[in-house]
């Protein structure tokens, strides 16, 4: 299904970002299944229609979350996703980013373009001040993406998140609106 530019919240030269919908379940879960080897052991996105419905519902219904599909502009195909979780307003104005590329999009720079669009959207229309990325030390692709988008390493958290049956260490990367000088 080709998506028109009018559906995008923001767009760059090759990708647009838009919110999740329940209508995306079939394509999203197919891409997840195609990408399982790429994602393991770092990510476990929903691979079934029921799991997707619950996942997308949380992203659209919970004000502490915002989910963005990364779509290739030329074909409309879903190339990945970027979510802002744990959004806290008030004096904090912060959120935690999670993201994943799908196998057909890896190595093409699409996720860097998309992450920059999400950062601009978060610091612009969403009014956030700070974004964090927590990545397992061995997830070199995720860390490289964070670094390439201007995030700074702020620390190391042992046993931070429970993933794949164990508590995993994470590096904490962050960016603030003041640090954002270019996309």
PDB file of C-alpha atoms in Angstrom:
ATOM      1  CA  UNK A   1       0.000   0.000   0.000  1.00  0.00           C
ATOM      2  CA  UNK A   2       1.523   3.290  -1.049  1.00  0.00           C
ATOM      3  CA  UNK A   3       1.227   6.105   1.474  1.00  0.00           C
ATOM      4  CA  UNK A   4       0.886   9.669   0.292  1.00  0.00           C
ATOM      5  CA  UNK A   5       2.968  12.543   1.610  1.00  0.00           C
ATOM      6  CA  UNK A   6      -0.137  14.057   3.179  1.00  0.00           C
ATOM      7  CA  UNK A   7      -0.081  11.235   5.736  1.00  0.00           C
ATOM      8  CA  UNK A   8       3.409  12.126   6.965  1.00  0.00           C
ATOM      9  CA  UNK A   9       4.041  14.174  10.078  1.00  0.00           C
ATOM     10  CA  UNK A  10       7.467  15.031   8.682  1.00  0.00           C
ATOM     11  CA  UNK A  11       9.457  13.969   5.672  1.00  0.00           C
ATOM     12  CA  UNK A  12      12.982  13.994   4.387  1.00  0.00           C
ATOM     13  CA  UNK A  13      14.369  13.259   0.949  1.00  0.00           C
ATOM     14  CA  UNK A  14      13.753   9.485   1.171  1.00  0.00           C
ATOM     15  CA  UNK A  15      11.496   8.769   4.152  1.00  0.00           C
ATOM     16  CA  UNK A  16       8.441  10.096   5.894  1.00  0.00           C
ATOM     17  CA  UNK A  17       7.297   9.420   9.436  1.00  0.00           C
ATOM     18  CA  UNK A  18       3.705   8.846  10.425  1.00  0.00           C
ATOM     19  CA  UNK A  19       1.785   7.364  13.325  1.00  0.00           C
ATOM     20  CA  UNK A  20       0.974   3.668  13.629  1.00  0.00           C
ATOM     21  CA  UNK A  21      -2.502   2.533  12.592  1.00  0.00           C
ATOM     22  CA  UNK A  22      -4.258  -0.787  13.014  1.00  0.00           C
ATOM     23  CA  UNK A  23      -4.320  -1.039   9.204  1.00  0.00           C
ATOM     24  CA  UNK A  24      -0.513  -1.436   9.210  1.00  0.00           C
ATOM     25  CA  UNK A  25      -0.623  -4.781  11.035  1.00  0.00           C
ATOM     26  CA  UNK A  26      -0.169  -7.078   8.043  1.00  0.00           C
ATOM     27  CA  UNK A  27       2.815  -5.257   6.548  1.00  0.00           C
ATOM     28  CA  UNK A  28       4.459  -4.484   9.898  1.00  0.00           C
ATOM     29  CA  UNK A  29       4.283  -8.061  11.177  1.00  0.00           C
ATOM     30  CA  UNK A  30       5.511  -9.449   7.845  1.00  0.00           C
ATOM     31  CA  UNK A  31       8.529  -7.121   8.040  1.00  0.00           C
ATOM     32  CA  UNK A  32       9.149  -8.191  11.651  1.00  0.00           C
ATOM     33  CA  UNK A  33       9.146 -11.861  10.668  1.00  0.00           C
ATOM     34  CA  UNK A  34      11.526 -11.148   7.758  1.00  0.00           C
ATOM     35  CA  UNK A  35      13.862  -9.283  10.144  1.00  0.00           C
ATOM     36  CA  UNK A  36      14.001 -11.602  13.162  1.00  0.00           C
ATOM     37  CA  UNK A  37      17.605 -12.625  12.519  1.00  0.00           C
ATOM     38  CA  UNK A  38      18.587  -8.950  12.378  1.00  0.00           C
ATOM     39  CA  UNK A  39      16.682  -8.013  15.539  1.00  0.00           C
ATOM     40  CA  UNK A  40      17.731 -10.830  17.861  1.00  0.00           C
ATOM     41  CA  UNK A  41      18.819 -10.576  20.647  1.00  0.00           C
ATOM     42  CA  UNK A  42      18.177  -6.815  20.850  1.00  0.00           C
ATOM     43  CA  UNK A  43      14.553  -6.374  19.788  1.00  0.00           C
ATOM     44  CA  UNK A  44      11.314  -8.312  20.002  1.00  0.00           C
ATOM     45  CA  UNK A  45       8.719  -6.299  18.065  1.00  0.00           C
ATOM     46  CA  UNK A  46       5.265  -7.842  17.546  1.00  0.00           C
ATOM     47  CA  UNK A  47       5.175 -10.576  14.917  1.00  0.00           C
ATOM     48  CA  UNK A  48       1.471 -11.490  15.008  1.00  0.00           C
ATOM     49  CA  UNK A  49      -1.686  -9.524  14.311  1.00  0.00           C
ATOM     50  CA  UNK A  50      -2.884  -9.790  17.922  1.00  0.00           C
ATOM     51  CA  UNK A  51       0.481  -8.697  19.326  1.00  0.00           C
ATOM     52  CA  UNK A  52       0.591  -5.810  16.838  1.00  0.00           C
ATOM     53  CA  UNK A  53      -2.931  -4.668  17.799  1.00  0.00           C
ATOM     54  CA  UNK A  54      -1.921  -4.438  21.458  1.00  0.00           C
ATOM     55  CA  UNK A  55       1.419  -2.768  20.639  1.00  0.00           C
ATOM     56  CA  UNK A  56      -0.049  -0.172  18.257  1.00  0.00           C
ATOM     57  CA  UNK A  57      -2.904   0.450  20.700  1.00  0.00           C
ATOM     58  CA  UNK A  58      -0.460   1.341  23.468  1.00  0.00           C
ATOM     59  CA  UNK A  59       1.390   3.704  21.134  1.00  0.00           C
ATOM     60  CA  UNK A  60      -1.768   5.486  20.047  1.00  0.00           C
ATOM     61  CA  UNK A  61      -3.753   5.463  23.315  1.00  0.00           C
ATOM     62  CA  UNK A  62      -1.113   6.146  25.978  1.00  0.00           C
ATOM     63  CA  UNK A  63      -0.106   9.839  26.244  1.00  0.00           C
ATOM     64  CA  UNK A  64       3.270   8.729  27.633  1.00  0.00           C
ATOM     65  CA  UNK A  65       4.112   7.111  24.266  1.00  0.00           C
ATOM     66  CA  UNK A  66       4.349   8.164  20.648  1.00  0.00           C
ATOM     67  CA  UNK A  67       5.041   5.754  17.817  1.00  0.00           C
ATOM     68  CA  UNK A  68       6.262   6.592  14.331  1.00  0.00           C
ATOM     69  CA  UNK A  69       6.457   4.330  11.309  1.00  0.00           C
ATOM     70  CA  UNK A  70       9.330   5.020   8.938  1.00  0.00           C
ATOM     71  CA  UNK A  71       8.057   4.798   5.363  1.00  0.00           C
ATOM     72  CA  UNK A  72      10.025   4.919   2.151  1.00  0.00           C
ATOM     73  CA  UNK A  73       8.613   7.796   0.125  1.00  0.00           C
ATOM     74  CA  UNK A  74       9.108   6.192  -3.290  1.00  0.00           C
ATOM     75  CA  UNK A  75       7.252   2.949  -2.482  1.00  0.00           C
ATOM     76  CA  UNK A  76       5.406   3.623   0.781  1.00  0.00           C
ATOM     77  CA  UNK A  77       6.980   0.464   2.277  1.00  0.00           C
ATOM     78  CA  UNK A  78       7.528   0.429   6.028  1.00  0.00           C
ATOM     79  CA  UNK A  79      11.298   0.543   6.564  1.00  0.00           C
ATOM     80  CA  UNK A  80      11.317   0.654  10.364  1.00  0.00           C
ATOM     81  CA  UNK A  81       9.911   2.415  13.381  1.00  0.00           C
ATOM     82  CA  UNK A  82      10.895   4.903  16.087  1.00  0.00           C
ATOM     83  CA  UNK A  83       8.998   5.126  19.360  1.00  0.00           C
ATOM     84  CA  UNK A  84       9.196   7.669  22.141  1.00  0.00           C
ATOM     85  CA  UNK A  85       8.384   5.945  25.417  1.00  0.00           C
ATOM     86  CA  UNK A  86       8.158   7.133  29.017  1.00  0.00           C
ATOM     87  CA  UNK A  87       7.277  10.676  27.991  1.00  0.00           C
ATOM     88  CA  UNK A  88       7.330  12.893  31.063  1.00  0.00           C
ATOM     89  CA  UNK A  89       6.087  16.453  30.874  1.00  0.00           C
ATOM     90  CA  UNK A  90       6.326  19.217  33.470  1.00  0.00           C
ATOM     91  CA  UNK A  91       9.838  20.240  34.419  1.00  0.00           C
ATOM     92  CA  UNK A  92      11.380  17.138  32.782  1.00  0.00           C
ATOM     93  CA  UNK A  93       9.980  17.274  29.179  1.00  0.00           C
ATOM     94  CA  UNK A  94      11.756  14.062  28.274  1.00  0.00           C
ATOM     95  CA  UNK A  95      11.267  10.726  26.550  1.00  0.00           C
ATOM     96  CA  UNK A  96      13.150   7.500  25.824  1.00  0.00           C
ATOM     97  CA  UNK A  97      13.636   6.404  22.222  1.00  0.00           C
ATOM     98  CA  UNK A  98      13.394   2.891  20.901  1.00  0.00           C
ATOM     99  CA  UNK A  99      13.794   1.989  17.235  1.00  0.00           C
ATOM    100  CA  UNK A 100      14.304  -0.758  14.747  1.00  0.00           C
ATOM    101  CA  UNK A 101      15.018  -1.066  11.042  1.00  0.00           C
ATOM    102  CA  UNK A 102      13.609  -3.819   8.885  1.00  0.00           C
ATOM    103  CA  UNK A 103      15.984  -6.066   6.956  1.00  0.00           C
ATOM    104  CA  UNK A 104      15.294  -4.588   3.509  1.00  0.00           C
ATOM    105  CA  UNK A 105      16.177  -1.089   4.778  1.00  0.00           C
ATOM    106  CA  UNK A 106      19.441  -1.829   6.618  1.00  0.00           C
ATOM    107  CA  UNK A 107      22.566   0.026   5.524  1.00  0.00           C
ATOM    108  CA  UNK A 108      20.755   2.581   3.396  1.00  0.00           C
ATOM    109  CA  UNK A 109      20.736   5.526   5.836  1.00  0.00           C
ATOM    110  CA  UNK A 110      16.945   5.510   6.088  1.00  0.00           C
ATOM    111  CA  UNK A 111      16.886   5.124   9.864  1.00  0.00           C
ATOM    112  CA  UNK A 112      19.311   8.014  10.376  1.00  0.00           C
ATOM    113  CA  UNK A 113      17.076  10.220   8.245  1.00  0.00           C
ATOM    114  CA  UNK A 114      14.001   9.029  10.153  1.00  0.00           C
ATOM    115  CA  UNK A 115      15.547   9.394  13.601  1.00  0.00           C
ATOM    116  CA  UNK A 116      16.507  12.970  12.752  1.00  0.00           C
ATOM    117  CA  UNK A 117      12.900  13.634  11.688  1.00  0.00           C
ATOM    118  CA  UNK A 118      11.586  12.201  14.966  1.00  0.00           C
ATOM    119  CA  UNK A 119      14.079  14.232  17.007  1.00  0.00           C
ATOM    120  CA  UNK A 120      12.993  17.427  15.227  1.00  0.00           C
ATOM    121  CA  UNK A 121       9.335  16.515  15.770  1.00  0.00           C
ATOM    122  CA  UNK A 122       9.957  15.775  19.454  1.00  0.00           C
ATOM    123  CA  UNK A 123      11.816  19.039  20.054  1.00  0.00           C
ATOM    124  CA  UNK A 124       9.388  21.005  17.875  1.00  0.00           C
ATOM    125  CA  UNK A 125       5.659  20.189  17.896  1.00  0.00           C
ATOM    126  CA  UNK A 126       5.877  17.804  20.866  1.00  0.00           C
ATOM    127  CA  UNK A 127       7.741  20.362  22.992  1.00  0.00           C
ATOM    128  CA  UNK A 128      10.204  17.911  24.531  1.00  0.00           C
ATOM    129  CA  UNK A 129      13.606  19.054  25.799  1.00  0.00           C
ATOM    130  CA  UNK A 130      15.532  15.794  26.190  1.00  0.00           C
ATOM    131  CA  UNK A 131      15.596  12.385  24.496  1.00  0.00           C
ATOM    132  CA  UNK A 132      17.429   9.302  25.683  1.00  0.00           C
ATOM    133  CA  UNK A 133      18.487   6.079  24.005  1.00  0.00           C
ATOM    134  CA  UNK A 134      19.383   3.042  26.089  1.00  0.00           C
ATOM    135  CA  UNK A 135      21.377   0.499  24.086  1.00  0.00           C
ATOM    136  CA  UNK A 136      23.023  -2.746  25.057  1.00  0.00           C
ATOM    137  CA  UNK A 137      26.815  -2.363  24.731  1.00  0.00           C
ATOM    138  CA  UNK A 138      27.024  -5.072  22.052  1.00  0.00           C
ATOM    139  CA  UNK A 139      24.396  -3.443  19.862  1.00  0.00           C
ATOM    140  CA  UNK A 140      26.915  -1.576  17.750  1.00  0.00           C
ATOM    141  CA  UNK A 141      24.409  -0.583  15.058  1.00  0.00           C
ATOM    142  CA  UNK A 142      22.118   1.127  17.576  1.00  0.00           C
ATOM    143  CA  UNK A 143      25.021   2.911  19.250  1.00  0.00           C
ATOM    144  CA  UNK A 144      26.380   4.055  15.873  1.00  0.00           C
ATOM    145  CA  UNK A 145      22.960   5.471  14.966  1.00  0.00           C
ATOM    146  CA  UNK A 146      22.707   7.336  18.293  1.00  0.00           C
ATOM    147  CA  UNK A 147      26.199   8.773  17.868  1.00  0.00           C
ATOM    148  CA  UNK A 148      25.591   9.771  14.230  1.00  0.00           C
ATOM    149  CA  UNK A 149      22.491  11.746  15.241  1.00  0.00           C
ATOM    150  CA  UNK A 150      24.369  13.754  17.872  1.00  0.00           C
ATOM    151  CA  UNK A 151      23.583  11.845  21.068  1.00  0.00           C
ATOM    152  CA  UNK A 152      26.258  11.877  23.773  1.00  0.00           C
ATOM    153  CA  UNK A 153      27.191   8.968  26.003  1.00  0.00           C
ATOM    154  CA  UNK A 154      26.088   9.811  29.541  1.00  0.00           C
ATOM    155  CA  UNK A 155      26.591   6.603  31.440  1.00  0.00           C
ATOM    156  CA  UNK A 156      26.338   2.891  31.932  1.00  0.00           C
ATOM    157  CA  UNK A 157      23.508   1.116  33.735  1.00  0.00           C
ATOM    158  CA  UNK A 158      24.119  -2.482  34.841  1.00  0.00           C
ATOM    159  CA  UNK A 159      21.072  -4.771  34.786  1.00  0.00           C
ATOM    160  CA  UNK A 160      18.843  -1.981  33.456  1.00  0.00           C
ATOM    161  CA  UNK A 161      16.215  -3.737  31.312  1.00  0.00           C
ATOM    162  CA  UNK A 162      14.786  -7.249  31.284  1.00  0.00           C
ATOM    163  CA  UNK A 163      15.207  -8.531  27.724  1.00  0.00           C
ATOM    164  CA  UNK A 164      15.193 -12.079  26.385  1.00  0.00           C
ATOM    165  CA  UNK A 165      14.990 -13.677  29.820  1.00  0.00           C
ATOM    166  CA  UNK A 166      17.712 -11.703  31.611  1.00  0.00           C
ATOM    167  CA  UNK A 167      18.542  -8.299  33.023  1.00  0.00           C
ATOM    168  CA  UNK A 168      20.754  -6.533  30.476  1.00  0.00           C
ATOM    169  CA  UNK A 169      23.323  -3.771  30.883  1.00  0.00           C
ATOM    170  CA  UNK A 170      22.782  -0.619  28.821  1.00  0.00           C
ATOM    171  CA  UNK A 171      24.689   2.449  27.747  1.00  0.00           C
ATOM    172  CA  UNK A 172      22.704   5.669  28.214  1.00  0.00           C
ATOM    173  CA  UNK A 173      22.862   8.152  25.344  1.00  0.00           C
ATOM    174  CA  UNK A 174      21.058  11.505  25.346  1.00  0.00           C
ATOM    175  CA  UNK A 175      20.467  14.685  23.384  1.00  0.00           C
ATOM    176  CA  UNK A 176      18.828  17.944  24.409  1.00  0.00           C
ATOM    177  CA  UNK A 177      17.141  20.596  22.316  1.00  0.00           C
ATOM    178  CA  UNK A 178      20.148  22.881  22.900  1.00  0.00           C
ATOM    179  CA  UNK A 179      22.522  20.252  21.493  1.00  0.00           C
ATOM    180  CA  UNK A 180      20.514  19.989  18.288  1.00  0.00           C
ATOM    181  CA  UNK A 181      22.315  22.133  15.744  1.00  0.00           C
ATOM    182  CA  UNK A 182      21.664  20.215  12.530  1.00  0.00           C
ATOM    183  CA  UNK A 183      19.612  17.316  11.199  1.00  0.00           C
TER     184      UNK A 183
END
